[in-house]
mmCIF file of C-alpha atoms and ligand atoms in Angstrom:
data_model
loop_
_atom_site.group_PDB
_atom_site.id
_atom_site.type_symbol
_atom_site.label_atom_id
_atom_site.label_comp_id
_atom_site.label_asym_id
_atom_site.label_seq_id
_atom_site.Cartn_x
_atom_site.Cartn_y
_atom_site.Cartn_z
ATOM 1 C CA MET A 1 -28.934 -1.237 2.789
ATOM 2 C CA MET A 2 -26.221 -0.846 -0.071
ATOM 3 C CA MET A 3 -26.990 -1.406 -3.648
ATOM 4 C CA GLU A 4 -25.520 -3.652 -5.527
ATOM 5 C CA GLN A 5 -23.533 -2.053 -8.352
ATOM 6 C CA ARG A 6 -23.679 -3.855 -11.973
ATOM 7 C CA ALA A 7 -20.749 -3.638 -13.849
ATOM 8 C CA ALA A 8 -19.073 -5.198 -16.846
ATOM 9 C CA PRO A 9 -16.294 -7.972 -15.608
ATOM 10 C CA VAL A 10 -12.710 -6.988 -16.373
ATOM 11 C CA ASP A 11 -12.219 -10.089 -18.420
ATOM 12 C CA ARG A 12 -8.997 -11.472 -19.104
ATOM 13 C CA ASP A 13 -8.414 -9.518 -22.351
ATOM 14 C CA LEU A 14 -8.911 -6.279 -20.740
ATOM 15 C CA VAL A 15 -6.296 -6.764 -18.022
ATOM 16 C CA LEU A 16 -3.705 -8.154 -20.627
ATOM 17 C CA ALA A 17 -4.115 -5.347 -22.773
ATOM 18 C CA GLN A 18 -4.150 -3.103 -19.734
ATOM 19 C CA LEU A 19 -0.671 -5.056 -18.697
ATOM 20 C CA ASP A 20 0.796 -4.564 -22.132
ATOM 21 C CA PHE A 21 0.178 -0.807 -21.450
ATOM 22 C CA CYS A 22 1.868 -0.748 -18.291
ATOM 23 C CA ARG A 23 5.056 -2.245 -19.596
ATOM 24 C CA GLU A 24 5.207 -0.051 -22.548
ATOM 25 C CA LYS A 25 4.925 2.663 -20.050
ATOM 26 C CA VAL A 26 7.307 1.250 -17.542
ATOM 27 C CA ASP A 27 9.952 0.423 -20.555
ATOM 28 C CA ALA A 28 10.046 3.934 -21.386
ATOM 29 C CA LEU A 29 11.353 4.722 -17.730
ATOM 30 C CA LEU A 30 13.745 2.043 -17.570
ATOM 31 C CA PRO A 31 16.889 4.302 -18.528
ATOM 32 C CA ARG A 32 15.953 7.171 -16.812
ATOM 33 C CA PHE A 33 15.656 5.531 -13.674
ATOM 34 C CA ARG A 34 18.674 2.688 -13.855
ATOM 35 C CA ASN A 35 20.320 4.575 -10.730
ATOM 36 C CA SER A 36 17.556 6.594 -9.722
ATOM 37 C CA PHE A 37 14.025 6.549 -8.270
ATOM 38 C CA PRO A 38 11.163 8.316 -9.586
ATOM 39 C CA ALA A 39 9.772 11.044 -7.050
ATOM 40 C CA PRO A 40 6.971 10.086 -5.070
ATOM 41 C CA SER A 41 4.463 12.120 -6.932
ATOM 42 C CA SER A 42 4.842 13.493 -10.542
ATOM 43 C CA GLU A 43 5.302 17.313 -11.388
ATOM 44 C CA GLY A 44 3.242 17.979 -14.668
ATOM 45 C CA LEU A 45 2.726 14.347 -14.574
ATOM 46 C CA ALA A 46 6.724 13.973 -15.109
ATOM 47 C CA TYR A 47 8.318 12.069 -12.188
ATOM 48 C CA PRO A 48 11.406 13.968 -11.072
ATOM 49 C CA ALA A 49 14.317 11.481 -10.326
ATOM 50 C CA GLN A 50 15.627 11.086 -6.869
ATOM 51 C CA GLU A 51 19.277 10.195 -6.585
ATOM 52 C CA GLU A 52 19.079 9.353 -2.792
ATOM 53 C CA ASN A 53 17.201 6.264 -1.598
ATOM 54 C CA PHE A 54 15.588 8.442 1.617
ATOM 55 C CA ASP A 55 11.847 8.099 0.558
ATOM 56 C CA TRP A 56 9.035 5.681 1.938
ATOM 57 C CA THR A 57 8.526 5.414 -1.870
ATOM 58 C CA THR A 58 11.435 4.268 -3.818
ATOM 59 C CA SER A 59 10.378 0.792 -4.060
ATOM 60 C CA PHE A 60 7.350 0.996 -5.540
ATOM 61 C CA TYR A 61 9.107 1.266 -9.069
ATOM 62 C CA SER A 62 11.335 -2.333 -8.171
ATOM 63 C CA GLY A 63 7.797 -3.647 -7.327
ATOM 64 C CA MET A 64 6.652 -2.764 -10.836
ATOM 65 C CA LEU A 65 9.809 -4.201 -11.992
ATOM 66 C CA TRP A 66 9.245 -7.476 -10.380
ATOM 67 C CA LEU A 67 5.758 -7.712 -11.329
ATOM 68 C CA LEU A 68 6.745 -7.270 -15.088
ATOM 69 C CA TRP A 69 9.694 -9.950 -14.561
ATOM 70 C CA GLU A 70 6.988 -12.321 -13.134
ATOM 71 C CA HIS A 71 4.515 -11.561 -15.778
ATOM 72 C CA THR A 72 7.132 -11.674 -18.789
ATOM 73 C CA GLY A 73 9.864 -13.437 -17.782
ATOM 74 C CA ASP A 74 11.972 -11.067 -19.560
ATOM 75 C CA LYS A 75 15.540 -10.664 -17.757
ATOM 76 C CA LYS A 76 15.833 -6.854 -18.843
ATOM 77 C CA TYR A 77 13.592 -6.343 -15.628
ATOM 78 C CA LEU A 78 16.297 -8.154 -13.382
ATOM 79 C CA ASP A 79 18.832 -6.466 -14.800
ATOM 80 C CA ALA A 80 17.412 -3.059 -14.050
ATOM 81 C CA LEU A 81 16.575 -4.315 -10.465
ATOM 82 C CA GLU A 82 20.096 -4.860 -9.688
ATOM 83 C CA PRO A 83 21.081 -1.481 -8.719
ATOM 84 C CA HIS A 84 18.008 -0.778 -6.985
ATOM 85 C CA LEU A 85 18.311 -3.707 -4.986
ATOM 86 C CA ALA A 86 22.207 -2.889 -4.193
ATOM 87 C CA SER A 87 20.778 0.588 -3.056
ATOM 88 C CA PHE A 88 18.599 -1.240 -0.689
ATOM 89 C CA CYS A 89 20.999 -3.199 0.633
ATOM 90 C CA ARG A 90 23.182 0.000 1.476
ATOM 91 C CA ARG A 91 20.609 1.800 3.197
ATOM 92 C CA VAL A 92 20.108 -1.012 5.692
ATOM 93 C CA GLU A 93 23.730 -1.912 5.741
ATOM 94 C CA GLU A 94 24.914 1.750 6.191
ATOM 95 C CA PRO A 95 22.294 3.361 8.422
ATOM 96 C CA GLY A 96 21.281 6.666 8.443
ATOM 97 C CA ASN A 97 17.845 6.243 7.122
ATOM 98 C CA VAL A 98 15.997 3.777 8.548
ATOM 99 C CA ASP A 99 13.926 5.693 11.049
ATOM 100 C CA THR A 100 10.746 4.908 9.483
ATOM 101 C CA HIS A 101 7.913 2.498 9.956
ATOM 102 C CA ASP A 102 7.734 2.478 6.163
ATOM 103 C CA LEU A 103 10.750 -0.124 6.009
ATOM 104 C CA GLY A 104 7.750 -2.195 5.410
ATOM 105 C CA PHE A 105 6.879 -0.722 2.126
ATOM 106 C CA LEU A 106 10.623 -0.712 1.347
ATOM 107 C CA TYR A 107 11.808 -3.960 1.571
ATOM 108 C CA SER A 108 8.726 -5.917 0.600
ATOM 109 C CA LEU A 109 8.734 -4.538 -2.634
ATOM 110 C CA SER A 110 12.470 -4.655 -3.405
ATOM 111 C CA CYS A 111 14.526 -7.514 -1.398
ATOM 112 C CA GLY A 112 11.195 -9.341 -0.628
ATOM 113 C CA PRO A 113 10.512 -10.624 -3.987
ATOM 114 C CA ALA A 114 14.323 -11.519 -4.632
ATOM 115 C CA VAL A 115 14.187 -13.658 -1.543
ATOM 116 C CA LEU A 116 10.762 -15.293 -2.068
ATOM 117 C CA LEU A 117 11.150 -15.747 -5.802
ATOM 118 C CA ARG A 118 14.676 -16.112 -6.202
ATOM 119 C CA GLU A 119 16.347 -17.282 -3.041
ATOM 120 C CA ASP A 120 18.660 -14.365 -2.680
ATOM 121 C CA GLY A 121 20.898 -14.710 -0.003
ATOM 122 C CA ARG A 122 22.363 -10.873 0.189
ATOM 123 C CA ALA A 123 18.756 -10.021 -0.262
ATOM 124 C CA ARG A 124 17.782 -11.799 2.753
ATOM 125 C CA ASP A 125 20.234 -10.421 5.116
ATOM 126 C CA CYS A 126 19.168 -7.151 4.072
ATOM 127 C CA PHE A 127 14.975 -7.929 4.449
ATOM 128 C CA LEU A 128 16.027 -9.270 7.949
ATOM 129 C CA LYS A 129 18.029 -6.429 8.807
ATOM 130 C CA ALA A 130 15.329 -4.171 7.869
ATOM 131 C CA ALA A 131 12.736 -6.521 9.707
ATOM 132 C CA ASP A 132 15.299 -5.724 12.912
ATOM 133 C CA TYR A 133 14.887 -2.296 12.271
ATOM 134 C CA LEU A 134 10.985 -2.265 11.993
ATOM 135 C CA LEU A 135 10.952 -4.484 15.155
ATOM 136 C CA ALA A 136 13.093 -1.924 17.421
ATOM 137 C CA ARG A 137 10.224 0.603 16.513
ATOM 138 C CA TYR A 138 8.242 -1.646 18.597
ATOM 139 C CA ILE A 139 6.990 -0.007 21.882
ATOM 140 C CA PRO A 140 5.996 -3.065 24.164
ATOM 141 C CA LYS A 141 4.371 -0.998 26.913
ATOM 142 C CA ALA A 142 2.045 0.817 24.271
ATOM 143 C CA GLY A 143 1.978 -2.186 22.241
ATOM 144 C CA ILE A 144 2.373 -0.498 18.712
ATOM 145 C CA ILE A 145 4.941 0.120 16.266
ATOM 146 C CA GLN A 146 5.900 4.048 16.051
ATOM 147 C CA ALA A 147 5.272 5.530 12.911
ATOM 148 C CA TRP A 148 7.811 8.383 12.242
ATOM 149 C CA GLY A 149 11.105 9.716 13.390
ATOM 150 C CA ASP A 150 13.296 9.407 16.323
ATOM 151 C CA LEU A 151 11.482 7.166 19.096
ATOM 152 C CA ASN A 152 12.315 10.098 21.839
ATOM 153 C CA ASP A 153 10.920 12.946 19.620
ATOM 154 C CA PRO A 154 8.186 13.955 21.577
ATOM 155 C CA ALA A 155 6.102 15.035 18.329
ATOM 156 C CA ASN A 156 6.326 11.388 17.095
ATOM 157 C CA ARG A 157 6.293 9.440 20.170
ATOM 158 C CA GLY A 158 3.984 6.786 20.541
ATOM 159 C CA ARG A 159 2.041 7.786 16.903
ATOM 160 C CA MET A 160 0.736 4.690 15.301
ATOM 161 C CA ILE A 161 -0.702 5.364 11.804
ATOM 162 C CA ILE A 162 -3.316 3.594 9.651
ATOM 163 C CA ASP A 163 -0.288 2.734 6.826
ATOM 164 C CA CYS A 164 1.567 0.575 8.852
ATOM 165 C CA LEU A 165 -0.634 -2.366 8.461
ATOM 166 C CA LEU A 166 0.999 -2.628 4.997
ATOM 167 C CA ASN A 167 4.763 -2.652 6.630
ATOM 168 C CA LEU A 168 3.552 -5.542 8.947
ATOM 169 C CA PRO A 169 4.120 -8.125 6.219
ATOM 170 C CA LEU A 170 8.012 -7.611 6.556
ATOM 171 C CA LEU A 171 7.749 -8.974 10.084
ATOM 172 C CA TYR A 172 5.080 -11.771 9.744
ATOM 173 C CA GLN A 173 7.672 -12.972 6.726
ATOM 174 C CA ALA A 174 10.768 -12.304 9.092
ATOM 175 C CA SER A 175 9.175 -14.782 11.547
ATOM 176 C CA ARG A 176 8.299 -17.405 9.098
ATOM 177 C CA LEU A 177 12.250 -17.094 7.329
ATOM 178 C CA THR A 178 13.788 -17.021 10.619
ATOM 179 C CA GLY A 179 11.339 -18.955 12.869
ATOM 180 C CA ARG A 180 11.776 -16.417 15.587
ATOM 181 C CA GLY A 181 8.215 -15.208 16.836
ATOM 182 C CA GLU A 182 9.405 -11.950 18.277
ATOM 183 C CA TYR A 183 8.605 -9.915 14.754
ATOM 184 C CA ARG A 184 5.091 -11.750 14.206
ATOM 185 C CA ALA A 185 4.348 -10.921 18.029
ATOM 186 C CA ALA A 186 5.119 -7.300 17.527
ATOM 187 C CA ALA A 187 2.772 -7.269 14.342
ATOM 188 C CA TYR A 188 0.018 -9.033 15.736
ATOM 189 C CA SER A 189 -0.227 -6.798 18.676
ATOM 190 C CA HIS A 190 -0.122 -3.451 16.615
ATOM 191 C CA ALA A 191 -2.595 -4.966 14.403
ATOM 192 C CA ARG A 192 -4.829 -5.451 17.486
ATOM 193 C CA GLN A 193 -4.098 -1.761 18.681
ATOM 194 C CA ALA A 194 -4.826 -0.312 15.616
ATOM 195 C CA GLN A 195 -7.864 -2.084 15.037
ATOM 196 C CA LYS A 196 -8.933 -1.198 18.846
ATOM 197 C CA TYR A 197 -7.988 2.954 18.407
ATOM 198 C CA LEU A 198 -7.668 3.699 14.714
ATOM 199 C CA VAL A 199 -10.775 1.963 13.721
ATOM 200 C CA ARG A 200 -13.741 4.340 14.768
ATOM 201 C CA GLN A 201 -17.278 3.030 15.919
ATOM 202 C CA ASP A 202 -18.843 4.302 12.568
ATOM 203 C CA ASP A 203 -16.329 2.043 10.507
ATOM 204 C CA THR A 204 -14.027 5.005 9.455
ATOM 205 C CA THR A 205 -10.399 5.524 10.451
ATOM 206 C CA PHE A 206 -8.128 7.989 12.168
ATOM 207 C CA HIS A 207 -4.978 8.432 10.031
ATOM 208 C CA THR A 208 -2.869 8.476 13.283
ATOM 209 C CA PHE A 209 -3.517 7.735 16.798
ATOM 210 C CA TYR A 210 -0.994 8.790 20.052
ATOM 211 C CA MET A 211 -0.642 6.338 22.552
ATOM 212 C CA ASP A 212 0.785 6.936 25.880
ATOM 213 C CA VAL A 213 4.436 5.192 26.016
ATOM 214 C CA ASP A 214 4.668 5.220 29.910
ATOM 215 C CA THR A 215 1.205 3.956 30.442
ATOM 216 C CA GLY A 216 -0.085 2.116 27.298
ATOM 217 C CA GLU A 217 -3.299 4.272 27.498
ATOM 218 C CA PRO A 218 -4.580 5.821 24.397
ATOM 219 C CA ARG A 219 -4.565 9.497 23.787
ATOM 220 C CA PHE A 220 -6.463 10.929 20.566
ATOM 221 C CA GLY A 221 -6.634 10.397 17.053
ATOM 222 C CA ARG A 222 -5.153 13.318 14.220
ATOM 223 C CA THR A 223 -5.143 13.401 10.839
ATOM 224 C CA ALA A 224 -1.915 14.194 8.669
ATOM 225 C CA GLN A 225 -3.036 13.886 5.163
ATOM 226 C CA GLY A 226 -6.927 13.994 5.673
ATOM 227 C CA TYR A 227 -9.476 16.670 5.755
ATOM 228 C CA SER A 228 -9.974 16.795 9.422
ATOM 229 C CA ASP A 229 -9.212 15.018 12.263
ATOM 230 C CA SER A 230 -12.788 13.648 12.456
ATOM 231 C CA SER A 231 -13.099 12.721 8.548
ATOM 232 C CA CYS A 232 -11.784 9.424 6.740
ATOM 233 C CA TRP A 233 -8.603 9.756 4.562
ATOM 234 C CA ALA A 234 -9.545 7.652 1.738
ATOM 235 C CA ARG A 235 -6.039 6.330 1.329
ATOM 236 C CA GLY A 236 -5.828 5.464 4.776
ATOM 237 C CA GLN A 237 -9.047 3.594 4.460
ATOM 238 C CA ALA A 238 -7.748 1.904 1.771
ATOM 239 C CA TRP A 239 -4.849 0.748 3.802
ATOM 240 C CA GLY A 240 -6.995 -0.517 6.288
ATOM 241 C CA VAL A 241 -9.183 -2.725 3.998
ATOM 242 C CA TYR A 242 -5.832 -4.185 2.393
ATOM 243 C CA GLY A 243 -3.686 -4.063 5.840
ATOM 244 C CA PHE A 244 -6.471 -6.204 7.926
ATOM 245 C CA ALA A 245 -6.883 -8.458 5.211
ATOM 246 C CA LEU A 246 -3.208 -8.882 5.043
ATOM 247 C CA SER A 247 -3.112 -9.308 8.724
ATOM 248 C CA PHE A 248 -5.901 -11.930 8.715
ATOM 249 C CA HIS A 249 -3.741 -13.829 5.991
ATOM 250 C CA HIS A 250 -0.620 -13.990 8.750
ATOM 251 C CA THR A 251 -2.698 -14.470 11.971
ATOM 252 C CA ARG A 252 -5.930 -16.138 10.911
ATOM 253 C CA ASP A 253 -7.590 -13.976 13.544
ATOM 254 C CA ARG A 254 -10.830 -13.474 11.928
ATOM 255 C CA SER A 255 -11.466 -10.177 13.881
ATOM 256 C CA PHE A 256 -9.239 -8.739 11.436
ATOM 257 C CA LEU A 257 -11.270 -9.953 8.233
ATOM 258 C CA ASP A 258 -14.257 -8.239 9.923
ATOM 259 C CA THR A 259 -12.745 -5.329 10.079
ATOM 260 C CA SER A 260 -11.399 -5.311 6.636
ATOM 261 C CA CYS A 261 -15.237 -5.813 5.495
ATOM 262 C CA ARG A 262 -16.631 -3.055 7.910
ATOM 263 C CA LEU A 263 -13.930 -0.566 6.675
ATOM 264 C CA LEU A 264 -14.889 -1.775 2.908
ATOM 265 C CA ASP A 265 -18.264 -0.990 3.208
ATOM 266 C CA TYR A 266 -18.075 2.229 4.567
ATOM 267 C CA PHE A 267 -15.695 3.093 1.313
ATOM 268 C CA LEU A 268 -18.159 1.725 -0.969
ATOM 269 C CA ALA A 269 -20.984 3.599 0.715
ATOM 270 C CA ARG A 270 -19.115 6.460 0.039
ATOM 271 C CA LEU A 271 -17.936 6.538 -3.961
ATOM 272 C CA PRO A 272 -19.029 8.643 -6.470
ATOM 273 C CA GLU A 273 -20.903 7.362 -9.847
ATOM 274 C CA ASP A 274 -17.835 6.205 -11.360
ATOM 275 C CA GLY A 275 -16.832 4.328 -8.286
ATOM 276 C CA VAL A 276 -13.289 6.414 -7.876
ATOM 277 C CA CYS A 277 -13.115 8.070 -4.758
ATOM 278 C CA TYR A 278 -12.417 11.398 -3.601
ATOM 279 C CA TRP A 279 -9.071 11.898 -1.465
ATOM 280 C CA ASP A 280 -10.878 12.179 1.614
ATOM 281 C CA LEU A 281 -14.141 10.276 1.969
ATOM 282 C CA CYS A 282 -16.178 12.882 3.332
ATOM 283 C CA PHE A 283 -16.552 14.044 -0.043
ATOM 284 C CA THR A 284 -18.917 12.225 -2.458
ATOM 285 C CA GLN A 285 -19.342 14.847 -5.095
ATOM 286 C CA GLY A 286 -18.356 18.071 -6.492
ATOM 287 C CA ASP A 287 -15.029 19.505 -7.505
ATOM 288 C CA GLU A 288 -12.428 18.139 -4.916
ATOM 289 C CA PRO A 289 -9.674 15.670 -6.224
ATOM 290 C CA ARG A 290 -10.280 11.912 -6.728
ATOM 291 C CA ASP A 291 -7.398 9.877 -5.636
ATOM 292 C CA SER A 292 -6.999 7.121 -8.148
ATOM 293 C CA SER A 293 -4.123 5.733 -5.872
ATOM 294 C CA SER A 294 -6.452 5.014 -3.411
ATOM 295 C CA ALA A 295 -8.655 3.482 -5.537
ATOM 296 C CA ALA A 296 -6.124 1.210 -6.698
ATOM 297 C CA ILE A 297 -5.100 0.037 -3.341
ATOM 298 C CA LEU A 298 -8.491 -0.419 -2.281
ATOM 299 C CA CYS A 299 -8.756 -3.035 -5.396
ATOM 300 C CA CYS A 300 -5.590 -4.842 -4.189
ATOM 301 C CA GLY A 301 -7.407 -5.124 -0.362
ATOM 302 C CA ILE A 302 -10.592 -6.202 -1.953
ATOM 303 C CA LEU A 303 -8.740 -8.988 -4.141
ATOM 304 C CA GLU A 304 -6.990 -10.037 -0.808
ATOM 305 C CA LEU A 305 -10.266 -9.976 0.981
ATOM 306 C CA LEU A 306 -11.667 -12.304 -1.829
ATOM 307 C CA ARG A 307 -9.211 -14.976 -1.315
ATOM 308 C CA HIS A 308 -10.423 -15.502 2.354
ATOM 309 C CA LEU A 309 -14.251 -14.847 2.180
ATOM 310 C CA PRO A 310 -16.161 -17.747 2.269
ATOM 311 C CA LEU A 311 -18.278 -18.347 -1.356
ATOM 312 C CA THR A 312 -21.289 -18.238 0.712
ATOM 313 C CA HIS A 313 -20.271 -14.746 2.369
ATOM 314 C CA PRO A 314 -23.438 -12.537 1.882
ATOM 315 C CA ARG A 315 -21.423 -9.308 0.689
ATOM 316 C CA ARG A 316 -18.939 -11.490 -1.915
ATOM 317 C CA GLY A 317 -21.301 -10.758 -4.934
ATOM 318 C CA GLU A 318 -21.152 -6.911 -3.865
ATOM 319 C CA TYR A 319 -17.557 -6.673 -3.433
ATOM 320 C CA GLU A 320 -16.801 -8.478 -6.845
ATOM 321 C CA ALA A 321 -18.914 -6.208 -8.384
ATOM 322 C CA ALA A 322 -17.489 -3.131 -6.811
ATOM 323 C CA LEU A 323 -13.896 -4.492 -7.791
ATOM 324 C CA HIS A 324 -14.619 -4.788 -11.629
ATOM 325 C CA ARG A 325 -16.652 -1.442 -11.481
ATOM 326 C CA ILE A 326 -13.470 0.412 -9.696
ATOM 327 C CA MET A 327 -10.935 -1.552 -12.139
ATOM 328 C CA ALA A 328 -13.197 -1.203 -15.422
ATOM 329 C CA SER A 329 -13.569 2.950 -14.106
ATOM 330 C CA LEU A 330 -9.800 3.117 -13.636
ATOM 331 C CA ALA A 331 -9.005 1.278 -16.917
ATOM 332 C CA ARG A 332 -11.261 3.519 -18.920
ATOM 333 C CA ASP A 333 -10.676 6.776 -17.714
ATOM 334 C CA TYR A 334 -7.987 7.289 -15.180
ATOM 335 C CA THR A 335 -5.210 5.573 -17.252
ATOM 336 C CA THR A 336 -2.407 8.025 -19.165
ATOM 337 C CA ARG A 337 -3.061 5.993 -22.290
ATOM 338 C CA ASP A 338 -4.178 9.014 -24.383
ATOM 339 C CA THR A 339 -1.822 11.386 -22.494
ATOM 340 C CA PRO A 340 1.850 10.231 -23.717
ATOM 341 C CA ARG A 341 3.918 12.693 -21.908
ATOM 342 C CA ALA A 342 2.784 11.264 -18.574
ATOM 343 C CA ASP A 343 5.118 9.257 -16.892
ATOM 344 C CA GLY A 344 3.116 7.477 -14.493
ATOM 345 C CA LEU A 345 0.014 5.003 -15.395
ATOM 346 C CA LEU A 346 -2.683 6.473 -13.451
ATOM 347 C CA LEU A 347 -3.794 9.816 -13.545
ATOM 348 C CA HIS A 348 -5.729 11.746 -10.766
ATOM 349 C CA GLY A 349 -4.168 11.075 -7.795
ATOM 350 C CA VAL A 350 -3.272 13.105 -4.792
ATOM 351 C CA TYR A 351 -0.351 12.559 -2.439
ATOM 352 C CA SER A 352 -1.260 15.383 0.302
ATOM 353 C CA LYS A 353 -4.015 17.840 -0.410
ATOM 354 C CA PRO A 354 -3.554 19.765 2.863
ATOM 355 C CA ASP A 355 0.107 20.051 2.195
ATOM 356 C CA GLY A 356 -0.510 20.842 -1.326
ATOM 357 C CA ILE A 357 1.894 18.087 -2.695
ATOM 358 C CA GLY A 358 0.967 15.975 -5.530
ATOM 359 C CA VAL A 359 -2.308 17.247 -5.873
ATOM 360 C CA ASP A 360 -3.886 15.894 -9.700
ATOM 361 C CA GLU A 361 -0.612 13.990 -10.334
ATOM 362 C CA CYS A 362 0.457 10.398 -10.894
ATOM 363 C CA MET A 363 1.660 8.888 -7.621
ATOM 364 C CA ILE A 364 4.226 6.210 -8.089
ATOM 365 C CA TRP A 365 2.488 3.865 -5.487
ATOM 366 C CA GLY A 366 -1.021 4.325 -7.569
ATOM 367 C CA ASP A 367 0.923 2.710 -10.403
ATOM 368 C CA TYR A 368 2.051 -0.141 -8.405
ATOM 369 C CA TYR A 369 -1.162 -0.779 -7.035
ATOM 370 C CA TYR A 370 -2.753 -0.935 -10.024
ATOM 371 C CA MET A 371 -0.403 -3.078 -11.798
ATOM 372 C CA GLU A 372 -0.773 -5.321 -8.570
ATOM 373 C CA ALA A 373 -4.559 -5.136 -8.867
ATOM 374 C CA LEU A 374 -4.116 -6.406 -12.530
ATOM 375 C CA PHE A 375 -1.532 -9.150 -11.579
ATOM 376 C CA ARG A 376 -3.809 -10.342 -9.052
ATOM 377 C CA LEU A 377 -6.561 -10.533 -11.412
ATOM 378 C CA LEU A 378 -4.766 -12.612 -13.717
ATOM 379 C CA TYR A 379 -2.767 -14.829 -11.215
ATOM 380 C CA GLY A 380 -4.810 -15.090 -8.462
ATOM 381 C CA THR A 381 -2.557 -13.329 -5.584
ATOM 382 C CA CYS A 382 0.932 -11.586 -5.155
ATOM 383 C CA ALA A 383 3.573 -13.421 -3.220
ATOM 384 C CA TYR A 384 5.302 -10.031 -2.027
ATOM 385 C CA TRP A 385 2.982 -9.428 1.045
ATOM 386 C CA ILE A 386 1.855 -12.914 2.229
HETATM 387 N N1 LIG B 1 2.148 5.975 3.286
HETATM 388 C C1 LIG B 1 2.041 7.356 3.052
HETATM 389 C C2 LIG B 1 0.911 7.718 2.271
HETATM 390 O O1 LIG B 1 0.013 6.973 2.238
HETATM 391 O O2 LIG B 1 0.803 8.713 1.629
#
């Protein structure tokens, strides 16, 4: 039985102070990243600039600008978004860089808010083009969306990954915008297959899983960024908590809510004293690096889950306490408040430990999800995924 952790609630004043800190940090980046993108992870705590819009992470900066525009109403964030949105439009209008399922991350945080919040016509066309490219990656026989690479690449054929759950809102929203059911049907099928094969009996998750695209049969799980094939990569588990809660929101299939809770229970049972996970949940103590970005994603996942759990749910109090404990810990000990040279918002993130990339650095998605969690605490929700 998990102990309920007592934590001082993260109150409105703390959230507002943290959002002020985020705003100051992002404001300092505005001139440098007008026509370029912060790299996925910092180097020596500074984000190198990427000129090309090719990575899976280029929209997290736009996402932060959207959150700041919503929070402050300051037009300078819309001005800063302009060249970024134009780049995202070019990315789908001049194909060459769309062979990835990460179109969801990319368009939910760039063109998506322009559609949802500002009814921007060009952004709508680009958002729907991105949804079409994502839908083209759906393999009906296996019922999944292939994650990476060309659909005929033998190394990636039939491979789904847990992260893809955050790409599904693009499809669910495309169905809502167009009235065409095939986007939603593909997303729903993928979420069910992910639930069946990426989630293990013991409530941990595989990072990736191969399906046989000719027979539709399951093959085997493999890690890409975790400690081992049988371990539980922290960020994957966090994507799972958040992603299944989002699929519940879009489909009302209660089994997704149950899965999200199961993954969360496992996650919370593997937290070290300060509530910020190690990069793989096989570690609960010692000198391995933490991954603050997983903690931030998890908090967004808990916040989405809490929107849907009944007030009488037996674990609700425990989840709320865990959320406050983790957010308080991030705010107190993981922000760059006392590290002025850092570009990011959160210290101590990990991109890929096995590859030695971005270890103990700032992660651009960690920054985004930290801001989203603060935003959700203040405003109750975040429109970009729902
Ligand atoms: N979606 C890739 C990652 O979480 O590193």
